[in-house]
PDB file of C-alpha atoms in Angstrom:
ATOM      1  CA  MET A   1       0.000   0.000   0.000  1.00 53.00           C
ATOM      2  CA  THR A   2       1.293   3.469  -0.884  1.00 75.00           C
ATOM      3  CA  THR A   3       2.449   5.465   2.142  1.00 89.00           C
ATOM      4  CA  ARG A   4       0.522   8.694   2.538  1.00 97.00           C
ATOM      5  CA  ALA A   5       2.602  11.861   2.764  1.00 98.00           C
ATOM      6  CA  VAL A   6       1.951  14.972   4.875  1.00 98.00           C
ATOM      7  CA  VAL A   7       3.886  18.216   5.298  1.00 98.00           C
ATOM      8  CA  VAL A   8       3.565  20.128   8.571  1.00 98.00           C
ATOM      9  CA  THR A   9       5.027  23.610   8.980  1.00 98.00           C
ATOM     10  CA  GLY A  10       6.069  24.974  12.357  1.00 97.00           C
ATOM     11  CA  ALA A  11       6.668  21.334  13.267  1.00 98.00           C
ATOM     12  CA  ALA A  12       9.421  21.774  15.864  1.00 97.00           C
ATOM     13  CA  ALA A  13       7.102  22.635  18.744  1.00 96.00           C
ATOM     14  CA  GLY A  14       3.525  23.036  19.912  1.00 95.00           C
ATOM     15  CA  ILE A  15       0.645  22.147  17.612  1.00 95.00           C
ATOM     16  CA  GLY A  16       2.961  21.416  14.693  1.00 97.00           C
ATOM     17  CA  ARG A  17       5.019  18.940  16.693  1.00 97.00           C
ATOM     18  CA  ALA A  18       1.939  17.202  18.081  1.00 97.00           C
ATOM     19  CA  THR A  19       0.464  16.993  14.580  1.00 98.00           C
ATOM     20  CA  ALA A  20       3.646  15.536  13.087  1.00 98.00           C
ATOM     21  CA  LEU A  21       3.791  12.903  15.830  1.00 98.00           C
ATOM     22  CA  ARG A  22       0.110  12.045  15.390  1.00 97.00           C
ATOM     23  CA  PHE A  23       0.415  11.511  11.634  1.00 98.00           C
ATOM     24  CA  ALA A  24       3.626   9.518  12.106  1.00 98.00           C
ATOM     25  CA  ARG A  25       1.918   7.190  14.598  1.00 97.00           C
ATOM     26  CA  ASP A  26      -0.742   6.541  11.964  1.00 96.00           C
ATOM     27  CA  GLY A  27       1.893   5.432   9.456  1.00 97.00           C
ATOM     28  CA  TRP A  28       2.262   8.572   7.348  1.00 98.00           C
ATOM     29  CA  LEU A  29       5.540   9.829   5.929  1.00 98.00           C
ATOM     30  CA  VAL A  30       5.875  13.204   7.633  1.00 98.00           C
ATOM     31  CA  GLY A  31       7.625  16.231   6.173  1.00 98.00           C
ATOM     32  CA  ALA A  32       8.441  18.358   9.208  1.00 98.00           C
ATOM     33  CA  PHE A  33       9.600  21.897   8.436  1.00 98.00           C
ATOM     34  CA  ASP A  34      10.567  24.766  10.724  1.00 98.00           C
ATOM     35  CA  VAL A  35      13.248  27.388  11.383  1.00 98.00           C
ATOM     36  CA  ASP A  36      14.196  25.602  14.618  1.00 97.00           C
ATOM     37  CA  ARG A  37      16.740  23.008  13.498  1.00 97.00           C
ATOM     38  CA  GLY A  38      17.325  21.678  17.009  1.00 98.00           C
ATOM     39  CA  GLY A  39      13.614  21.131  17.555  1.00 97.00           C
ATOM     40  CA  LEU A  40      13.323  19.332  14.223  1.00 98.00           C
ATOM     41  CA  THR A  41      16.210  17.034  15.066  1.00 98.00           C
ATOM     42  CA  ALA A  42      14.604  16.093  18.385  1.00 98.00           C
ATOM     43  CA  LEU A  43      11.274  15.498  16.648  1.00 98.00           C
ATOM     44  CA  ALA A  44      12.878  13.279  14.009  1.00 98.00           C
ATOM     45  CA  GLU A  45      14.629  11.220  16.674  1.00 98.00           C
ATOM     46  CA  GLU A  46      11.349  10.636  18.510  1.00 98.00           C
ATOM     47  CA  ILE A  47       9.473   9.660  15.354  1.00 98.00           C
ATOM     48  CA  ARG A  48      12.176   7.276  14.163  1.00 98.00           C
ATOM     49  CA  ALA A  49      12.584   5.723  17.612  1.00 97.00           C
ATOM     50  CA  ALA A  50       8.890   4.834  17.461  1.00 97.00           C
ATOM     51  CA  GLY A  51       9.290   3.272  14.013  1.00 97.00           C
ATOM     52  CA  GLY A  52       7.886   6.195  12.033  1.00 97.00           C
ATOM     53  CA  ALA A  53       9.158   7.871   8.882  1.00 97.00           C
ATOM     54  CA  VAL A  54      10.091  11.559   8.755  1.00 98.00           C
ATOM     55  CA  HIS A  55      11.849  14.001   6.444  1.00 98.00           C
ATOM     56  CA  ILE A  56      12.946  17.264   8.060  1.00 98.00           C
ATOM     57  CA  GLY A  57      14.039  20.558   6.560  1.00 98.00           C
ATOM     58  CA  TYR A  58      14.666  24.206   7.372  1.00 98.00           C
ATOM     59  CA  LEU A  59      11.811  26.418   6.145  1.00 98.00           C
ATOM     60  CA  ASP A  60      11.140  30.104   6.659  1.00 98.00           C
ATOM     61  CA  VAL A  61       7.535  30.165   5.442  1.00 98.00           C
ATOM     62  CA  THR A  62       7.869  33.749   4.204  1.00 98.00           C
ATOM     63  CA  GLU A  63      10.453  32.658   1.603  1.00 98.00           C
ATOM     64  CA  ALA A  64       8.940  31.359  -1.649  1.00 98.00           C
ATOM     65  CA  ASP A  65      12.185  29.796  -2.880  1.00 98.00           C
ATOM     66  CA  GLN A  66      12.546  27.788   0.317  1.00 98.00           C
ATOM     67  CA  TRP A  67       8.960  26.582   0.013  1.00 98.00           C
ATOM     68  CA  ARG A  68       9.541  25.349  -3.532  1.00 98.00           C
ATOM     69  CA  GLU A  69      12.842  23.656  -2.667  1.00 98.00           C
ATOM     70  CA  ARG A  70      11.556  21.895   0.467  1.00 98.00           C
ATOM     71  CA  LEU A  71       8.424  20.639  -1.265  1.00 98.00           C
ATOM     72  CA  VAL A  72      10.322  19.333  -4.299  1.00 98.00           C
ATOM     73  CA  GLU A  73      12.697  17.486  -1.951  1.00 98.00           C
ATOM     74  CA  PHE A  74       9.875  16.032   0.097  1.00 98.00           C
ATOM     75  CA  VAL A  75       7.682  15.007  -2.823  1.00 98.00           C
ATOM     76  CA  ALA A  76      10.666  13.219  -4.371  1.00 97.00           C
ATOM     77  CA  ALA A  77      11.214  11.355  -1.075  1.00 96.00           C
ATOM     78  CA  ALA A  78       7.479  10.539  -0.952  1.00 97.00           C
ATOM     79  CA  GLY A  79       7.424   8.953  -4.386  1.00 95.00           C
ATOM     80  CA  GLY A  80       5.828  11.895  -6.140  1.00 96.00           C
ATOM     81  CA  ARG A  81       2.892  12.618  -3.840  1.00 96.00           C
ATOM     82  CA  LEU A  82       1.703  15.233  -1.352  1.00 98.00           C
ATOM     83  CA  ASP A  83      -1.507  14.042   0.276  1.00 98.00           C
ATOM     84  CA  VAL A  84      -1.796  16.755   2.937  1.00 98.00           C
ATOM     85  CA  LEU A  85      -0.264  20.144   3.677  1.00 98.00           C
ATOM     86  CA  VAL A  86      -0.815  21.511   7.186  1.00 98.00           C
ATOM     87  CA  ASN A  87      -0.116  25.252   7.210  1.00 98.00           C
ATOM     88  CA  ASN A  88       0.534  25.553  10.934  1.00 97.00           C
ATOM     89  CA  ALA A  89       3.513  27.921  11.306  1.00 97.00           C
ATOM     90  CA  GLY A  90       2.523  31.174  12.964  1.00 95.00           C
ATOM     91  CA  VAL A  91       3.545  33.831  15.460  1.00 95.00           C
ATOM     92  CA  LEU A  92       1.523  35.674  18.082  1.00 93.00           C
ATOM     93  CA  ALA A  93       2.023  38.843  20.103  1.00 92.00           C
ATOM     94  CA  SER A  94      -0.526  40.243  22.514  1.00 91.00           C
ATOM     95  CA  GLY A  95      -1.086  43.597  24.126  1.00 92.00           C
ATOM     96  CA  PRO A  96      -2.627  46.966  23.327  1.00 93.00           C
ATOM     97  CA  PHE A  97      -2.341  47.683  19.600  1.00 95.00           C
ATOM     98  CA  ALA A  98      -0.856  51.176  19.950  1.00 96.00           C
ATOM     99  CA  GLN A  99       1.786  49.964  22.406  1.00 95.00           C
ATOM    100  CA  THR A 100       3.045  47.194  20.133  1.00 96.00           C
ATOM    101  CA  ASP A 101       6.076  47.808  17.920  1.00 97.00           C
ATOM    102  CA  PRO A 102       4.996  48.143  14.259  1.00 97.00           C
ATOM    103  CA  ALA A 103       7.686  45.617  13.355  1.00 98.00           C
ATOM    104  CA  VAL A 104       5.870  43.054  15.530  1.00 97.00           C
ATOM    105  CA  HIS A 105       2.613  43.741  13.705  1.00 98.00           C
ATOM    106  CA  ARG A 106       4.351  43.309  10.338  1.00 98.00           C
ATOM    107  CA  ARG A 107       5.985  40.063  11.439  1.00 98.00           C
ATOM    108  CA  MET A 108       2.619  38.550  12.314  1.00 97.00           C
ATOM    109  CA  VAL A 109       1.217  39.550   8.931  1.00 98.00           C
ATOM    110  CA  ASP A 110       4.278  38.274   7.087  1.00 98.00           C
ATOM    111  CA  VAL A 111       4.266  34.862   8.774  1.00 98.00           C
ATOM    112  CA  ASN A 112       0.592  34.226   9.476  1.00 97.00           C
ATOM    113  CA  VAL A 113      -0.747  35.522   6.173  1.00 98.00           C
ATOM    114  CA  GLY A 114       2.192  35.728   3.787  1.00 98.00           C
ATOM    115  CA  GLY A 115       3.516  32.348   4.882  1.00 98.00           C
ATOM    116  CA  VAL A 116       0.166  30.643   4.345  1.00 98.00           C
ATOM    117  CA  VAL A 117      -0.435  32.280   0.961  1.00 98.00           C
ATOM    118  CA  THR A 118       3.079  31.396  -0.205  1.00 98.00           C
ATOM    119  CA  GLY A 119       2.696  27.831   1.040  1.00 98.00           C
ATOM    120  CA  CYS A 120      -0.631  27.342  -0.712  1.00 98.00           C
ATOM    121  CA  ALA A 121       0.826  28.581  -3.988  1.00 98.00           C
ATOM    122  CA  ALA A 122       3.929  26.403  -3.717  1.00 98.00           C
ATOM    123  CA  ALA A 123       1.978  23.297  -2.736  1.00 98.00           C
ATOM    124  CA  TYR A 124      -0.778  23.616  -5.328  1.00 98.00           C
ATOM    125  CA  PRO A 125       0.868  21.670  -8.195  1.00 98.00           C
ATOM    126  CA  HIS A 126       1.798  18.831  -5.836  1.00 98.00           C
ATOM    127  CA  LEU A 127      -1.652  18.711  -4.239  1.00 98.00           C
ATOM    128  CA  ALA A 128      -3.334  18.832  -7.644  1.00 98.00           C
ATOM    129  CA  ALA A 129      -1.215  15.898  -8.814  1.00 97.00           C
ATOM    130  CA  THR A 130      -2.189  13.756  -5.789  1.00 98.00           C
ATOM    131  CA  PRO A 131      -5.716  12.276  -5.847  1.00 96.00           C
ATOM    132  CA  GLY A 132      -7.745  13.030  -2.726  1.00 95.00           C
ATOM    133  CA  SER A 133      -5.307  15.630  -1.379  1.00 98.00           C
ATOM    134  CA  VAL A 134      -6.138  18.005   1.476  1.00 98.00           C
ATOM    135  CA  LEU A 135      -4.977  21.500   2.399  1.00 98.00           C
ATOM    136  CA  VAL A 136      -5.314  22.320   6.107  1.00 98.00           C
ATOM    137  CA  ASN A 137      -4.944  25.900   7.311  1.00 98.00           C
ATOM    138  CA  LEU A 138      -4.714  26.708  11.018  1.00 96.00           C
ATOM    139  CA  CYS A 139      -7.295  29.367  11.723  1.00 94.00           C
ATOM    140  CA  SER A 140      -8.394  30.521  15.183  1.00 90.00           C
ATOM    141  CA  ALA A 141     -11.481  31.369  17.168  1.00 86.00           C
ATOM    142  CA  SER A 142     -10.075  34.915  17.114  1.00 87.00           C
ATOM    143  CA  ALA A 143     -11.362  35.069  13.515  1.00 89.00           C
ATOM    144  CA  ILE A 144     -14.974  34.970  14.732  1.00 88.00           C
ATOM    145  CA  TYR A 145     -14.847  38.587  15.922  1.00 86.00           C
ATOM    146  CA  GLY A 146     -11.887  40.972  16.122  1.00 89.00           C
ATOM    147  CA  GLN A 147     -10.117  40.543  19.458  1.00 88.00           C
ATOM    148  CA  PRO A 148      -8.820  43.440  21.565  1.00 90.00           C
ATOM    149  CA  GLU A 149      -5.223  42.882  22.715  1.00 90.00           C
ATOM    150  CA  LEU A 150      -4.847  40.433  19.830  1.00 92.00           C
ATOM    151  CA  ALA A 151      -5.903  42.803  17.068  1.00 95.00           C
ATOM    152  CA  THR A 152      -3.302  42.032  14.418  1.00 97.00           C
ATOM    153  CA  TYR A 153      -3.143  38.317  15.203  1.00 94.00           C
ATOM    154  CA  SER A 154      -6.932  38.221  14.980  1.00 94.00           C
ATOM    155  CA  ALA A 155      -6.821  40.068  11.658  1.00 97.00           C
ATOM    156  CA  THR A 156      -4.324  37.582  10.239  1.00 97.00           C
ATOM    157  CA  LYS A 157      -6.654  34.722  11.108  1.00 96.00           C
ATOM    158  CA  PHE A 158      -9.560  36.507   9.411  1.00 96.00           C
ATOM    159  CA  ALA A 159      -7.335  36.551   6.320  1.00 97.00           C
ATOM    160  CA  VAL A 160      -6.623  32.827   6.669  1.00 98.00           C
ATOM    161  CA  ARG A 161     -10.347  32.199   7.017  1.00 96.00           C
ATOM    162  CA  GLY A 162     -11.111  34.115   3.828  1.00 97.00           C
ATOM    163  CA  LEU A 163      -8.311  32.438   1.909  1.00 98.00           C
ATOM    164  CA  THR A 164      -9.458  29.002   3.026  1.00 98.00           C
ATOM    165  CA  GLU A 165     -13.060  29.625   2.021  1.00 97.00           C
ATOM    166  CA  ALA A 166     -12.018  30.964  -1.388  1.00 98.00           C
ATOM    167  CA  LEU A 167      -9.604  28.135  -2.145  1.00 98.00           C
ATOM    168  CA  GLU A 168     -12.144  25.523  -1.077  1.00 97.00           C
ATOM    169  CA  LEU A 169     -14.392  26.814  -3.852  1.00 97.00           C
ATOM    170  CA  GLU A 170     -11.604  27.302  -6.395  1.00 97.00           C
ATOM    171  CA  TRP A 171      -9.830  23.998  -5.887  1.00 98.00           C
ATOM    172  CA  ARG A 172     -12.700  21.571  -5.407  1.00 95.00           C
ATOM    173  CA  SER A 173     -12.798  20.989  -9.166  1.00 94.00           C
ATOM    174  CA  GLU A 174      -9.175  19.848  -8.831  1.00 94.00           C
ATOM    175  CA  GLY A 175     -10.160  17.295  -6.192  1.00 95.00           C
ATOM    176  CA  ILE A 176      -8.377  19.204  -3.393  1.00 97.00           C
ATOM    177  CA  ARG A 177     -10.249  19.490  -0.106  1.00 97.00           C
ATOM    178  CA  VAL A 178      -9.493  22.710   1.810  1.00 98.00           C
ATOM    179  CA  LEU A 179     -10.115  22.913   5.556  1.00 97.00           C
ATOM    180  CA  ALA A 180      -9.741  25.445   8.377  1.00 97.00           C
ATOM    181  CA  ILE A 181      -9.039  24.296  11.945  1.00 96.00           C
ATOM    182  CA  TRP A 182     -10.399  26.582  14.666  1.00 93.00           C
ATOM    183  CA  PRO A 183      -8.868  26.227  18.147  1.00 89.00           C
ATOM    184  CA  LEU A 184      -9.304  28.699  20.966  1.00 77.00           C
ATOM    185  CA  PHE A 185      -6.325  29.217  23.314  1.00 67.00           C
ATOM    186  CA  VAL A 186      -3.938  26.241  23.362  1.00 73.00           C
ATOM    187  CA  GLN A 187      -1.376  25.253  25.996  1.00 72.00           C
ATOM    188  CA  THR A 188       1.760  25.989  23.972  1.00 76.00           C
ATOM    189  CA  ALA A 189       4.660  28.406  24.173  1.00 68.00           C
ATOM    190  CA  MET A 190       2.624  30.898  22.114  1.00 67.00           C
ATOM    191  CA  VAL A 191       0.390  31.676  25.094  1.00 71.00           C
ATOM    192  CA  GLU A 192       3.014  31.520  27.847  1.00 68.00           C
ATOM    193  CA  GLY A 193       3.105  34.855  29.595  1.00 69.00           C
ATOM    194  CA  MET A 194       0.080  36.115  27.661  1.00 67.00           C
ATOM    195  CA  HIS A 195      -2.183  38.072  30.010  1.00 70.00           C
ATOM    196  CA  THR A 196      -5.242  39.198  28.095  1.00 75.00           C
ATOM    197  CA  ALA A 197      -8.794  39.636  29.306  1.00 66.00           C
ATOM    198  CA  ALA A 198      -9.979  36.928  26.909  1.00 68.00           C
ATOM    199  CA  VAL A 199      -7.566  34.390  28.416  1.00 68.00           C
ATOM    200  CA  ALA A 200      -8.707  35.372  31.891  1.00 68.00           C
ATOM    201  CA  SER A 201     -12.358  34.960  30.877  1.00 65.00           C
ATOM    202  CA  LEU A 202     -12.099  31.735  28.876  1.00 66.00           C
ATOM    203  CA  GLY A 203      -8.992  30.038  30.216  1.00 69.00           C
ATOM    204  CA  VAL A 204      -6.589  27.847  28.264  1.00 63.00           C
ATOM    205  CA  ARG A 205      -8.390  24.527  27.991  1.00 69.00           C
ATOM    206  CA  LEU A 206      -6.906  22.895  24.888  1.00 77.00           C
ATOM    207  CA  THR A 207      -3.668  20.981  24.459  1.00 90.00           C
ATOM    208  CA  ALA A 208      -1.610  20.731  21.296  1.00 90.00           C
ATOM    209  CA  GLU A 209      -2.668  17.089  21.129  1.00 94.00           C
ATOM    210  CA  ASP A 210      -6.356  18.114  21.087  1.00 93.00           C
ATOM    211  CA  VAL A 211      -5.713  20.211  17.990  1.00 94.00           C
ATOM    212  CA  ALA A 212      -3.605  17.509  16.343  1.00 95.00           C
ATOM    213  CA  ASP A 213      -6.369  14.969  16.891  1.00 94.00           C
ATOM    214  CA  GLU A 214      -8.893  17.281  15.218  1.00 95.00           C
ATOM    215  CA  ILE A 215      -6.585  17.873  12.257  1.00 97.00           C
ATOM    216  CA  VAL A 216      -6.118  14.157  11.647  1.00 97.00           C
ATOM    217  CA  SER A 217      -9.832  13.509  12.175  1.00 95.00           C
ATOM    218  CA  ALA A 218     -10.846  16.301   9.784  1.00 96.00           C
ATOM    219  CA  VAL A 219      -8.458  15.029   7.107  1.00 96.00           C
ATOM    220  CA  GLY A 220     -10.001  11.575   7.320  1.00 92.00           C
ATOM    221  CA  ARG A 221     -13.597  12.762   7.639  1.00 86.00           C
ATOM    222  CA  ARG A 222     -15.442  12.839   4.318  1.00 82.00           C
ATOM    223  CA  THR A 223     -19.040  14.016   4.258  1.00 79.00           C
ATOM    224  CA  ARG A 224     -21.605  14.410   1.518  1.00 79.00           C
ATOM    225  CA  LEU A 225     -21.677  18.182   2.039  1.00 82.00           C
ATOM    226  CA  PRO A 226     -18.269  19.944   2.227  1.00 85.00           C
ATOM    227  CA  THR A 227     -17.304  20.927   5.771  1.00 91.00           C
ATOM    228  CA  VAL A 228     -14.754  23.732   5.621  1.00 94.00           C
ATOM    229  CA  HIS A 229     -14.563  24.901   9.230  1.00 93.00           C
ATOM    230  CA  HIS A 230     -13.605  22.547  12.061  1.00 92.00           C
ATOM    231  CA  PRO A 231     -13.701  24.083  15.566  1.00 89.00           C
ATOM    232  CA  VAL A 232     -11.651  22.405  18.296  1.00 90.00           C
ATOM    233  CA  GLY A 233     -13.227  21.957  21.728  1.00 79.00           C
ATOM    234  CA  ARG A 234     -16.581  22.862  23.196  1.00 83.00           C
ATOM    235  CA  GLN A 235     -15.870  26.548  23.612  1.00 81.00           C
ATOM    236  CA  ALA A 236     -14.827  27.100  19.992  1.00 78.00           C
ATOM    237  CA  ARG A 237     -17.747  25.013  18.703  1.00 78.00           C
ATOM    238  CA  ALA A 238     -20.236  27.015  20.761  1.00 79.00           C
ATOM    239  CA  MET A 239     -18.714  30.362  19.764  1.00 78.00           C
ATOM    240  CA  LEU A 240     -18.575  29.542  16.059  1.00 82.00           C
ATOM    241  CA  LEU A 241     -22.134  28.222  16.045  1.00 80.00           C
ATOM    242  CA  ALA A 242     -23.460  31.220  17.964  1.00 76.00           C
ATOM    243  CA  SER A 243     -21.706  33.668  15.628  1.00 81.00           C
ATOM    244  CA  ARG A 244     -23.528  32.210  12.630  1.00 78.00           C
ATOM    245  CA  PHE A 245     -26.978  32.989  14.022  1.00 75.00           C
ATOM    246  CA  ALA A 246     -26.498  35.935  16.377  1.00 79.00           C
ATOM    247  CA  PRO A 247     -26.979  39.489  15.076  1.00 83.00           C
ATOM    248  CA  ALA A 248     -23.868  41.625  14.710  1.00 83.00           C
ATOM    249  CA  TRP A 249     -24.682  43.761  17.759  1.00 82.00           C
ATOM    250  CA  LEU A 250     -24.930  40.657  19.950  1.00 83.00           C
ATOM    251  CA  ASN A 251     -21.611  39.255  18.692  1.00 80.00           C
ATOM    252  CA  ARG A 252     -20.025  42.588  19.520  1.00 85.00           C
ATOM    253  CA  ALA A 253     -21.609  42.671  22.985  1.00 86.00           C
ATOM    254  CA  VAL A 254     -20.478  39.141  23.831  1.00 79.00           C
ATOM    255  CA  ASN A 255     -16.916  39.858  22.730  1.00 73.00           C
ATOM    256  CA  SER A 256     -16.892  43.144  24.604  1.00 82.00           C
ATOM    257  CA  ARG A 257     -17.895  41.314  27.766  1.00 78.00           C
ATOM    258  CA  LEU A 258     -15.361  38.523  27.311  1.00 76.00           C
ATOM    259  CA  THR A 259     -12.540  40.971  26.678  1.00 80.00           C
ATOM    260  CA  ARG A 260     -13.744  43.489  29.296  1.00 80.00           C
ATOM    261  CA  THR A 261     -13.642  46.384  26.853  1.00 80.00           C
TER     262      THR A 261
END
C-alpha cells in the first residue's frame, strides 16, 4: 500500500510537533519543516525511535524559494505525492495595539498571512497531482470577531479564514479538499506569559494534542456536504455556532464582555 505523505510547517514545537507525531503514529511519511533546526532534530529522533518515517528541513515560510525547494525534496522522497499540507507555522504577540512595535505587527502579517499564501501557492501543483489531497490551514477562534489585545493576530486569522473559504471553492474541481481548523487558546509556548482579558475569561483549555487529533480527524472525515470549518473543543464550537446565528450587535456585545472592553 502506498504510504501517505503529509507536510507540517512549524513542526518543531507546539501544535505542529503534536500533529507531526500524530500523523507519524498513523503510518504517514511526515515532512516536518521549521526554522528551529534543534527542535526538528529532536522530533525526528522521537518519530524514528517509534518506528515512524520523517523528512525534516529548514523552512522560513515567508520565503517562496525555500517553500519550492523543500516541497520538491519532500515530494521526491514521498514517491511523487503530497496528500496533505498543514499550514501551521505562525507567530503571536498580545497587548494593546498602539503599544506594540509596528515591526511586531508586520511580522505577524508576514508569517501568518504571507507564509500561508506562499505555502498554498507552492503546494498547489503537488496537491493537484495527488488524488484526494487536502490543504489544512490553522485558523483561530479569534477570527470569529476581532479581538482586543490580539488585534493584528486576529486580523491575520480573518485573512486565513477568507483564503481558506475561497480556495475551497476554487480547488474543489481539482479534487483538493481545503479545511480550516479553529482552536481557541492552546497550551503551547505561544500563550506563555500572555495576560489578556480573553484568556482570563475563557482560560486555556486545549492541548496541542487536542488540535492535532482534530486535524487528523478532519483530514479523514469525508461528508456528503463539504465541511470547511472545524472548531476544536466545546468553547470554539459554541462560539462559532453562535456567531452564525447571532446578530452583529450581539456578537459585539459578547466579545466586549469577554474581553472586558
